[in-house]
Coordinates of N, CA and C in Angstrom, one line a residue:
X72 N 20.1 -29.7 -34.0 CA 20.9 -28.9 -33.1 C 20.1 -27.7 -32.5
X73 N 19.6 -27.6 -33.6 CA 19.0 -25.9 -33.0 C 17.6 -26.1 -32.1
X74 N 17.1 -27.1 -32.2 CA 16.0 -27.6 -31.1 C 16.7 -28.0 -29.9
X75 N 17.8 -28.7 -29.7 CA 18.6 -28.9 -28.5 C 18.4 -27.7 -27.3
X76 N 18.7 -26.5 -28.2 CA 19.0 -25.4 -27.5 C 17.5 -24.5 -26.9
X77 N 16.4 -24.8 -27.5 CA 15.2 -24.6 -27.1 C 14.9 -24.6 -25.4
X78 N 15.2 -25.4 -24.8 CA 14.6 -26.1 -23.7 C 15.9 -25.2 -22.7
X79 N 17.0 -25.3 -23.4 CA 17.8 -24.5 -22.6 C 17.9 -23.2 -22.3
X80 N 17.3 -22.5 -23.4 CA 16.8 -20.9 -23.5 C 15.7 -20.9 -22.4
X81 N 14.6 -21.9 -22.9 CA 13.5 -21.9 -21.9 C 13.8 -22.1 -20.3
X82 N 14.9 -22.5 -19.9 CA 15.1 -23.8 -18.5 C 15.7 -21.5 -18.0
X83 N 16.3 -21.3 -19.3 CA 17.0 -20.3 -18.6 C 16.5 -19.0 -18.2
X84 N 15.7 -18.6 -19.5 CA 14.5 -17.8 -19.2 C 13.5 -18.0 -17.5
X85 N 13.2 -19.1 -17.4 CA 12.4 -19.5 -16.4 C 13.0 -19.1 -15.0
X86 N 14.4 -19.8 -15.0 CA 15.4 -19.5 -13.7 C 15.6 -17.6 -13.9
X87 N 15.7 -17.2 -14.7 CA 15.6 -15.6 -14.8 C 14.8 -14.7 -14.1
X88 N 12.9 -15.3 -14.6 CA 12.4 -15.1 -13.8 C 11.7 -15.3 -12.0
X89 N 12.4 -16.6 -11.7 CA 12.3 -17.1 -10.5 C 13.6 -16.1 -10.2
X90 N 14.5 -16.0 -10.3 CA 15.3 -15.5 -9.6 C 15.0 -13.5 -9.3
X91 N 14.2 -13.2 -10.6 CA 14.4 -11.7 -10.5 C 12.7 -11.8 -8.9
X92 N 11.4 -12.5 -9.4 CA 11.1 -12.5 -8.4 C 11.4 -12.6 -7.6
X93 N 12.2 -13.7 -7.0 CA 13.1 -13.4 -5.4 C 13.6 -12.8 -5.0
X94 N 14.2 -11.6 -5.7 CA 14.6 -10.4 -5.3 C 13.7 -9.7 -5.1
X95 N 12.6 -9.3 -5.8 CA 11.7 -8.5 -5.3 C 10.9 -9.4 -3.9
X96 N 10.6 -10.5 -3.9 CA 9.7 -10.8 -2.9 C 11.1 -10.4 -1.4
X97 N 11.8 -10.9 -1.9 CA 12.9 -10.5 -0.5 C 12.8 -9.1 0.1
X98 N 12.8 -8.0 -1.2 CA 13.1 -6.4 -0.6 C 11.5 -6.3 0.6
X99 N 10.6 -7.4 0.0 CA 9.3 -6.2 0.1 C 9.6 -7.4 1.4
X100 N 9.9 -8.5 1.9 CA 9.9 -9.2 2.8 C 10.7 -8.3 3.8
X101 N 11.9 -8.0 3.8 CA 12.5 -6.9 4.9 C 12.0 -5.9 4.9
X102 N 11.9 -5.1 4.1 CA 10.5 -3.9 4.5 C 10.0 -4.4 5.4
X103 N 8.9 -5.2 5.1 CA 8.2 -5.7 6.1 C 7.9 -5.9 7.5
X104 N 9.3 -6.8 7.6 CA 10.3 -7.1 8.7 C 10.6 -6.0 9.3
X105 N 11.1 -4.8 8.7 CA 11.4 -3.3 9.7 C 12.5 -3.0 8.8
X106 N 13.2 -3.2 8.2 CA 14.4 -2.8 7.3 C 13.6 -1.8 6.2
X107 N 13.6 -0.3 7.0 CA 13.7 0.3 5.8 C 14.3 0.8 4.4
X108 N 15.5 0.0 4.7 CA 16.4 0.6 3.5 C 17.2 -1.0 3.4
X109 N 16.6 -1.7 3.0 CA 17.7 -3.4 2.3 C 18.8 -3.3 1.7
X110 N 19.8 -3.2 1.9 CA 21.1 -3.3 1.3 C 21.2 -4.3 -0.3
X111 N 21.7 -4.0 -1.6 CA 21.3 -5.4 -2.5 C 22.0 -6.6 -2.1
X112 N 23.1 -6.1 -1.0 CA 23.2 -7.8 -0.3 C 22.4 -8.3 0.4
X113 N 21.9 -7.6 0.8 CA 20.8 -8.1 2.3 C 19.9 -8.8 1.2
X114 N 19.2 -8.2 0.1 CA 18.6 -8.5 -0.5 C 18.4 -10.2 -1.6
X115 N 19.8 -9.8 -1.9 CA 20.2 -10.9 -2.6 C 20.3 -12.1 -1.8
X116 N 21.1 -12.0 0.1 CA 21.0 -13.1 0.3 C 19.8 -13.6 0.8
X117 N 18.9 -12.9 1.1 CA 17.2 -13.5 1.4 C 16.4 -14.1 0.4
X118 N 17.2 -13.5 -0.9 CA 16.6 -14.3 -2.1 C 17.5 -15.6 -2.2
X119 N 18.3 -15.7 -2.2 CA 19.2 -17.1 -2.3 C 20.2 -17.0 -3.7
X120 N 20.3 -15.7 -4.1 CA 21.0 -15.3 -5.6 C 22.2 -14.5 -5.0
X121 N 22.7 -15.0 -6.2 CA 24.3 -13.7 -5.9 C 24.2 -12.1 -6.3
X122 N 24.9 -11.4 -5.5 CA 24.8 -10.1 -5.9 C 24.5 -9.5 -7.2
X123 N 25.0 -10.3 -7.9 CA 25.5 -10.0 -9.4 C 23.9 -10.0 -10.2
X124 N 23.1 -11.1 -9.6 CA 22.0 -11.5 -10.0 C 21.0 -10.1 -9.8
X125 N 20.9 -9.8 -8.9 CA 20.4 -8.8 -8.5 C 20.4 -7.2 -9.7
X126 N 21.6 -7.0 -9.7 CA 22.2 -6.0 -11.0 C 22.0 -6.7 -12.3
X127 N 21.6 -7.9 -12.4 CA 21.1 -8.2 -13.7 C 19.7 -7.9 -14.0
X128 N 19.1 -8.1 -12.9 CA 17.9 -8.2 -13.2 C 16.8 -6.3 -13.3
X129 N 17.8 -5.8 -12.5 CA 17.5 -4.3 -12.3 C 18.3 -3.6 -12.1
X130 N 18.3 -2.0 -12.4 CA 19.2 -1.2 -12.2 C 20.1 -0.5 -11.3
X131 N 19.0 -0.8 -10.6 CA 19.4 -0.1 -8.8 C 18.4 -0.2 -7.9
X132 N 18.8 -0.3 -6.8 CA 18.3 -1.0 -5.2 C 16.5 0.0 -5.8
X133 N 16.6 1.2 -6.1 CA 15.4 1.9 -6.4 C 14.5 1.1 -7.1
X134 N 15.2 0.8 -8.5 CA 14.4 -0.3 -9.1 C 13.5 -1.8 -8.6
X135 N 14.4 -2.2 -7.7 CA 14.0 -3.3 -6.7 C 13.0 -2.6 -6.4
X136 N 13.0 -1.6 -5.6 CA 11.4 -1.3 -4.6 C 10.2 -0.5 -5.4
X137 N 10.8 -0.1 -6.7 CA 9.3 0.2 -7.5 C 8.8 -1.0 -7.6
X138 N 9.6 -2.6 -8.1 CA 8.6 -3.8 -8.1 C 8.4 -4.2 -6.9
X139 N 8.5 -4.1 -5.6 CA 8.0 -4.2 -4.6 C 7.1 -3.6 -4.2
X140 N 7.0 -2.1 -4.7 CA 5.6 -1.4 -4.4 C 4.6 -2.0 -5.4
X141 N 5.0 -2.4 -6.5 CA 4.2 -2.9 -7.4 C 3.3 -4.2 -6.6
X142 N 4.1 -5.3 -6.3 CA 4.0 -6.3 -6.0 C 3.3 -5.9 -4.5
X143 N 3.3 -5.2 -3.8 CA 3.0 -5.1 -2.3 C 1.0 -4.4 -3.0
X144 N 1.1 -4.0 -4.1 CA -0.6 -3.0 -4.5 C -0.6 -4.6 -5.2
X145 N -0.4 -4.8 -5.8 CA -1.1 -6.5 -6.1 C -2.1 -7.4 -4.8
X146 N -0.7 -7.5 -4.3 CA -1.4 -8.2 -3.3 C -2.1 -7.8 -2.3
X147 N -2.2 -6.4 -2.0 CA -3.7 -5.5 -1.1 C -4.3 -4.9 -1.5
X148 N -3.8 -4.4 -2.7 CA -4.8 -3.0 -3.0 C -6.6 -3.3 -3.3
X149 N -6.4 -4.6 -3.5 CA -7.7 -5.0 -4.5 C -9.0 -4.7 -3.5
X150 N -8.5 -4.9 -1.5 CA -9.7 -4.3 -1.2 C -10.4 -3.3 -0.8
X151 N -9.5 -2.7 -1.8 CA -10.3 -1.1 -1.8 C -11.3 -1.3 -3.0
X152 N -12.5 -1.0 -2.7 CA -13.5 -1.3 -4.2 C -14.2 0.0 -3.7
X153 N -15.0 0.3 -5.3 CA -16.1 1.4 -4.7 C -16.8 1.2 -4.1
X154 N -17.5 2.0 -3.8 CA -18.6 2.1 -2.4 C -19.7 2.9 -3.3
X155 N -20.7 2.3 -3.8 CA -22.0 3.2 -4.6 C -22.6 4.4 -3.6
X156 N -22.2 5.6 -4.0 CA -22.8 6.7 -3.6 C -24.6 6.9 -3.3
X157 N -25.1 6.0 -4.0 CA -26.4 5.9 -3.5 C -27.0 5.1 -2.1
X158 N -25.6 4.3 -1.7 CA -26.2 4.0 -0.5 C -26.1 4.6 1.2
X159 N -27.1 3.9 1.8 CA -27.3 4.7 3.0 C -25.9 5.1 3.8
X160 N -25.9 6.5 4.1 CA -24.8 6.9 4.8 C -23.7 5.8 5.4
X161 N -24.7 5.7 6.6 CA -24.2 4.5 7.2 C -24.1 3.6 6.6
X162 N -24.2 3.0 5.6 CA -23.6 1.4 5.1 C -22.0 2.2 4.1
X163 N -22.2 3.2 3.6 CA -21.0 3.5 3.3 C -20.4 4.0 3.7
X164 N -20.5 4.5 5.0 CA -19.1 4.6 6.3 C -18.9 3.3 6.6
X165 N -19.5 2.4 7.4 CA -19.4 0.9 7.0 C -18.3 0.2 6.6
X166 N -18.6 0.6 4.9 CA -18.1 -0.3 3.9 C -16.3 0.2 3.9
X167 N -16.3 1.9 3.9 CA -14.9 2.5 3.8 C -14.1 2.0 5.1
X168 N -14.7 1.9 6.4 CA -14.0 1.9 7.3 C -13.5 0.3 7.0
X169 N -14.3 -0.9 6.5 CA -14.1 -1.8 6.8 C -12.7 -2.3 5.6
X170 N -13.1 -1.5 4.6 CA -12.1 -1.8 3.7 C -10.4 -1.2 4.1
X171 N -10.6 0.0 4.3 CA -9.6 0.6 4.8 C -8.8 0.2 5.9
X172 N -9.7 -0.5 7.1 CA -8.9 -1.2 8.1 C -7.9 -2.6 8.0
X173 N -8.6 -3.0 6.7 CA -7.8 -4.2 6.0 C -6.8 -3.9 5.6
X174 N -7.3 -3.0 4.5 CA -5.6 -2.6 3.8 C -4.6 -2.3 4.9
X175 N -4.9 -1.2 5.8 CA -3.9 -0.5 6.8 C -3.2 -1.7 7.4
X176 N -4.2 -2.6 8.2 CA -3.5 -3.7 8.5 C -2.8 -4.7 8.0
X177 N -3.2 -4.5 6.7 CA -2.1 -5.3 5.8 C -0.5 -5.0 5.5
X178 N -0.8 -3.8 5.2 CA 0.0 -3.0 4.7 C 1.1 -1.8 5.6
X179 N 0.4 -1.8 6.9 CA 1.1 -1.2 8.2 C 2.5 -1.6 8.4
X180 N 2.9 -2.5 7.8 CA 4.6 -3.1 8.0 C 5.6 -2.2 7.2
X181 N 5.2 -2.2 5.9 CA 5.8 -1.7 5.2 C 5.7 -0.4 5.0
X182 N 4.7 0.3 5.1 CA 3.9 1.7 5.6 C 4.9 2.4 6.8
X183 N 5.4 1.7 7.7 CA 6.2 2.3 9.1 C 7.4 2.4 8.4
X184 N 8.0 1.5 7.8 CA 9.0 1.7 6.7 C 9.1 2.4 5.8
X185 N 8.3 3.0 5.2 CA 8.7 3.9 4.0 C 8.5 5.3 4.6
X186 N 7.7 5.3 6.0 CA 7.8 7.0 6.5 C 9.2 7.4 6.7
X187 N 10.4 6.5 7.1 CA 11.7 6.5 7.1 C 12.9 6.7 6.4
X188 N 11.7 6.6 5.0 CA 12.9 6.7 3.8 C 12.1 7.6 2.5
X189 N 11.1 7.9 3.3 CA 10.2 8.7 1.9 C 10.9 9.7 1.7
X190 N 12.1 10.3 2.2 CA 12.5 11.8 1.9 C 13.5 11.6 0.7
X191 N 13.9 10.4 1.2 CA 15.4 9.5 0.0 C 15.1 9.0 -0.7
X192 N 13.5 8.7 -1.0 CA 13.4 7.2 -2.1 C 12.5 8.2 -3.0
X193 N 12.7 8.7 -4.4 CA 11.7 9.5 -5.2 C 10.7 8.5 -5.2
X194 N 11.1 6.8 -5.3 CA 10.0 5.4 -5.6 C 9.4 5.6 -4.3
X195 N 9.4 5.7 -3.1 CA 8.9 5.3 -2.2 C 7.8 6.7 -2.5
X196 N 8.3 8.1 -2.4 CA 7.2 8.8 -2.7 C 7.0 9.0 -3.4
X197 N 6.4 8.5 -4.4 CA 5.5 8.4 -5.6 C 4.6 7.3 -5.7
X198 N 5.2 6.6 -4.6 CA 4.1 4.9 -4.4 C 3.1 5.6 -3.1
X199 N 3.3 6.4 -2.4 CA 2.6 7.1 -1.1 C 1.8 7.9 -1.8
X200 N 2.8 8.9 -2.9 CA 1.4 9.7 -3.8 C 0.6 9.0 -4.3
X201 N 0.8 8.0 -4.8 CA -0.1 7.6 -5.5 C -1.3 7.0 -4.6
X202 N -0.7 6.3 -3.6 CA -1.7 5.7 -2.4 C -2.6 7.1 -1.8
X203 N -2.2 7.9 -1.7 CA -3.1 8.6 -1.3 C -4.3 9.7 -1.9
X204 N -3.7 9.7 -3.5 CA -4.5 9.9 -4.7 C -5.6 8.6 -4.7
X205 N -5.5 7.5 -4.5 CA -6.1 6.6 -4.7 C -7.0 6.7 -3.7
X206 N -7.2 6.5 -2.4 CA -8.1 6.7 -1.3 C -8.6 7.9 -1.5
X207 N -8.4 9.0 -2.2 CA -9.0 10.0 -2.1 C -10.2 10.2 -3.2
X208 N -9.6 9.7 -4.3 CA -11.0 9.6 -5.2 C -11.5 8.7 -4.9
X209 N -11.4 7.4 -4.1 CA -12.7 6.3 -3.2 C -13.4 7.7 -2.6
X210 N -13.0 8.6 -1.6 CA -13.9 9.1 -0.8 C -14.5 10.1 -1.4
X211 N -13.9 10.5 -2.1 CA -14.5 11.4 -3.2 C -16.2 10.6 -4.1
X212 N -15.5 10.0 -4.7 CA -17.1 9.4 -5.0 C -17.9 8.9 -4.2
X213 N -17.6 7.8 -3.2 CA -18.1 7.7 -2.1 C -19.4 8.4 -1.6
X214 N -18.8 9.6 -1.4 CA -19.4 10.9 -0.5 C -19.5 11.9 -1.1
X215 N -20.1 11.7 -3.1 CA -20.2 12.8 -3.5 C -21.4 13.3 -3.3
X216 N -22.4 12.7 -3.0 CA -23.7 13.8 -2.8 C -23.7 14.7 -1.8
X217 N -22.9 14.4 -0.5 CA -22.1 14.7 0.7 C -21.4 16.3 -0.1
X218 N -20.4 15.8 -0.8 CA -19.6 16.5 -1.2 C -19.9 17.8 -1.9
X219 N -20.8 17.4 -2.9 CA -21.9 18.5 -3.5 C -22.3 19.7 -3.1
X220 N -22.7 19.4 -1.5 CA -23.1 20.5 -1.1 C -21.7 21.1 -0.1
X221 N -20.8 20.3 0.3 CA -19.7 21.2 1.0 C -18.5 20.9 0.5
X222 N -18.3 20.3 -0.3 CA -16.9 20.5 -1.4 C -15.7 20.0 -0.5
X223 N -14.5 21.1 -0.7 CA -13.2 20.6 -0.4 C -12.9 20.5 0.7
X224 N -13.3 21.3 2.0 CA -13.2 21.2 3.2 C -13.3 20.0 4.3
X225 N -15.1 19.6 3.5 CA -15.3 17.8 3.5 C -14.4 17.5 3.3
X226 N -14.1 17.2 1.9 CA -13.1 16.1 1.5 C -12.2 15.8 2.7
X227 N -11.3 16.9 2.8 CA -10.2 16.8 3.4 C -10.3 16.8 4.7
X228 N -11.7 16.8 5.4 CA -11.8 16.1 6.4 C -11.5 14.8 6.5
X229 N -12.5 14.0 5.8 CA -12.6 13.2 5.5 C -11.1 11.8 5.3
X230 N -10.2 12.8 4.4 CA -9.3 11.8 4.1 C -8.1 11.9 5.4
X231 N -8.3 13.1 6.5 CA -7.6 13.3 7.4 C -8.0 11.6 8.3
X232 N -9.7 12.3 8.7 CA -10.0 11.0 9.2 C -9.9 9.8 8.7
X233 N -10.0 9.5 7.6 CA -9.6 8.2 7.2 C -8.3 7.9 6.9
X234 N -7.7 8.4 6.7 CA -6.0 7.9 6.8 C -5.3 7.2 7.3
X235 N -4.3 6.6 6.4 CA -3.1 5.5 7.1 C -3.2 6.3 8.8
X236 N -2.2 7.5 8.7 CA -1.8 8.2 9.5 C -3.0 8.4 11.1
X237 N -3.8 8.5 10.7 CA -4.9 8.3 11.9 C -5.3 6.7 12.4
X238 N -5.4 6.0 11.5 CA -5.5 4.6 11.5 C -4.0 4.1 13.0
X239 N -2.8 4.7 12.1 CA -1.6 3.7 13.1 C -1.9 4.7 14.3
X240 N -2.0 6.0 14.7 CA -2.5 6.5 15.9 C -3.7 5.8 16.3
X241 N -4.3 5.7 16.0 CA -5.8 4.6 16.9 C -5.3 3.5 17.2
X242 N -4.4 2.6 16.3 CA -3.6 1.7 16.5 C -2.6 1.1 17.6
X243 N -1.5 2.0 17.4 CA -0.3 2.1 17.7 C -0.2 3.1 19.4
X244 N -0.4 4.4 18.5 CA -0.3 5.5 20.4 C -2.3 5.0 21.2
X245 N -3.2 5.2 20.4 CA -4.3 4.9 21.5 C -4.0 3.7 21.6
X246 N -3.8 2.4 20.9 CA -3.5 1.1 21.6 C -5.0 0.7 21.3
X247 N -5.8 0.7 20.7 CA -6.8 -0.1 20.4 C -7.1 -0.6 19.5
X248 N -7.9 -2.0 19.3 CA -7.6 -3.3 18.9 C -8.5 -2.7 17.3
X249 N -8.4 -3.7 16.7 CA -9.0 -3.3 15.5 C -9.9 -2.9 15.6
X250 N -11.1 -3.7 16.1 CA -12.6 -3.6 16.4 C -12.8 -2.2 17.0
X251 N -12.2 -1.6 18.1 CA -12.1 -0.3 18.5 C -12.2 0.7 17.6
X252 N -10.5 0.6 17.4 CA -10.3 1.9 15.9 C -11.2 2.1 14.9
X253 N -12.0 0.8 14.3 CA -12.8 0.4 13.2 C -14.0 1.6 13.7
X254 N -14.5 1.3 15.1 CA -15.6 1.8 16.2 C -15.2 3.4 16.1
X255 N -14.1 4.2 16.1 CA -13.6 5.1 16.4 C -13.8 6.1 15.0
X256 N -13.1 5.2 14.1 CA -12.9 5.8 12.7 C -14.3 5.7 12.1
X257 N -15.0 5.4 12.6 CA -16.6 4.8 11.7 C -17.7 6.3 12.7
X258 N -16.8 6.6 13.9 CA -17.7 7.6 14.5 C -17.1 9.2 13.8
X259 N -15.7 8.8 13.7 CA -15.5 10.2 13.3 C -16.0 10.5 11.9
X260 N -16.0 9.8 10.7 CA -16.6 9.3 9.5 C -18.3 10.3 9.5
X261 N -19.2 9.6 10.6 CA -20.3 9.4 10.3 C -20.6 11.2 11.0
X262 N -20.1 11.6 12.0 CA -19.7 12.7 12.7 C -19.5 14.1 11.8
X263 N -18.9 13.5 10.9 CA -18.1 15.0 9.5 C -19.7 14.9 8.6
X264 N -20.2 13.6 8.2 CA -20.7 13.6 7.1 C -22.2 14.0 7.7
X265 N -22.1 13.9 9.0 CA -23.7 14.4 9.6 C -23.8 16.2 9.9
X266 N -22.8 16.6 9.6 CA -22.8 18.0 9.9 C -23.6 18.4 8.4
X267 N -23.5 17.4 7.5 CA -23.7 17.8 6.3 C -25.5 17.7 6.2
X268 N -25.9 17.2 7.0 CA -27.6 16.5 6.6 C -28.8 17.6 7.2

């Protein structure tokens, strides 16, 4: 008897977690889409689960979008890597601009979306702090021999120019194609860090 029940536990466990992922792949899928704020119905029926399912699996709609910010840094974050500070300027403007224009463009869907709701979601900004702590110690090491000699001013040049926020303006209001902006962001980059030489 008690082995009968094995496979049933397991069949149910398994549907547990297919279903709790579907709810998260659904929230981070309407984000995506332009839905800044997914309703757990909206949610539930993109996943193909009943409401109820949803409140099983997490606490509240908040809950949903911490694993979707989770789930959304899985699947891009990874191409942000370091950039060895011993190499030539220019290959590590290069390297930031080229990684950075990936992520943004990856991640630009859901990014337009949370500027909408970062006032109401404590999850949405704490996934933005965190994102921007994160790019900031890339450029930080990056550009510490840079840095060395002019400290915080740099920095914060630096992460102005490289930022989401400058990225979707080269994008979005100047209207130029990646290759452009890449062209754009790689001159203002090399521009700050030459004032330094």
């Amino acid at each position: 008897m008690a082995t009968s029940t094995v496979p049933t536990q397991d069949g149910r466990v398994l549907r547990g977690e297919r279903n709790r992922q579907a709810v998260v792949e659904a929230m981070l899928g309407l984000i995506e889409e332009g839905d800044p704020q997914p309703t757990a119905k909206r949610v539930a029926e993109r996943a193909g689960v009943a409401l109820r399912s949803v409140f099983h699996h997490f606490d509240d709609v908040e809950s949903v979008l911490a694993a979707a910010a989770r789930l959304q840094a899985q699947r891009h974050w990874h191409v942000v890597q370091p950039v060895s500070p011993e190499l030539p300027v220019g290959v590590r403007v290069a390297q930031v601009v080229a990684q950075r224009s990936t992520l943004f463009e990856r991640v630009a869907p859901a990014r337009r979306a949370a500027l909408l709701v970062e006032h109401d979601s404590p999850v949405i900004r704490a996934w933005l702090e965190e994102a921007h702590a994160r790019l900031r110690r890339q450029l930080a090491a990056t550009f510490a021999p840079e840095l060395a000699r002019e400290g915080r001013d740099l920095l914060a040049a630096l992460e102005v120019s490289a930022s989401w926020t400058a990225w979707e303006s080269l994008r979005r209001r100047q209207g130029l194609s990646v290759s452009a902006a890449r062209r754009v962001l790689a001159r203002m980059l090399t521009a700050l860090l030459e004032e330094q030489t």
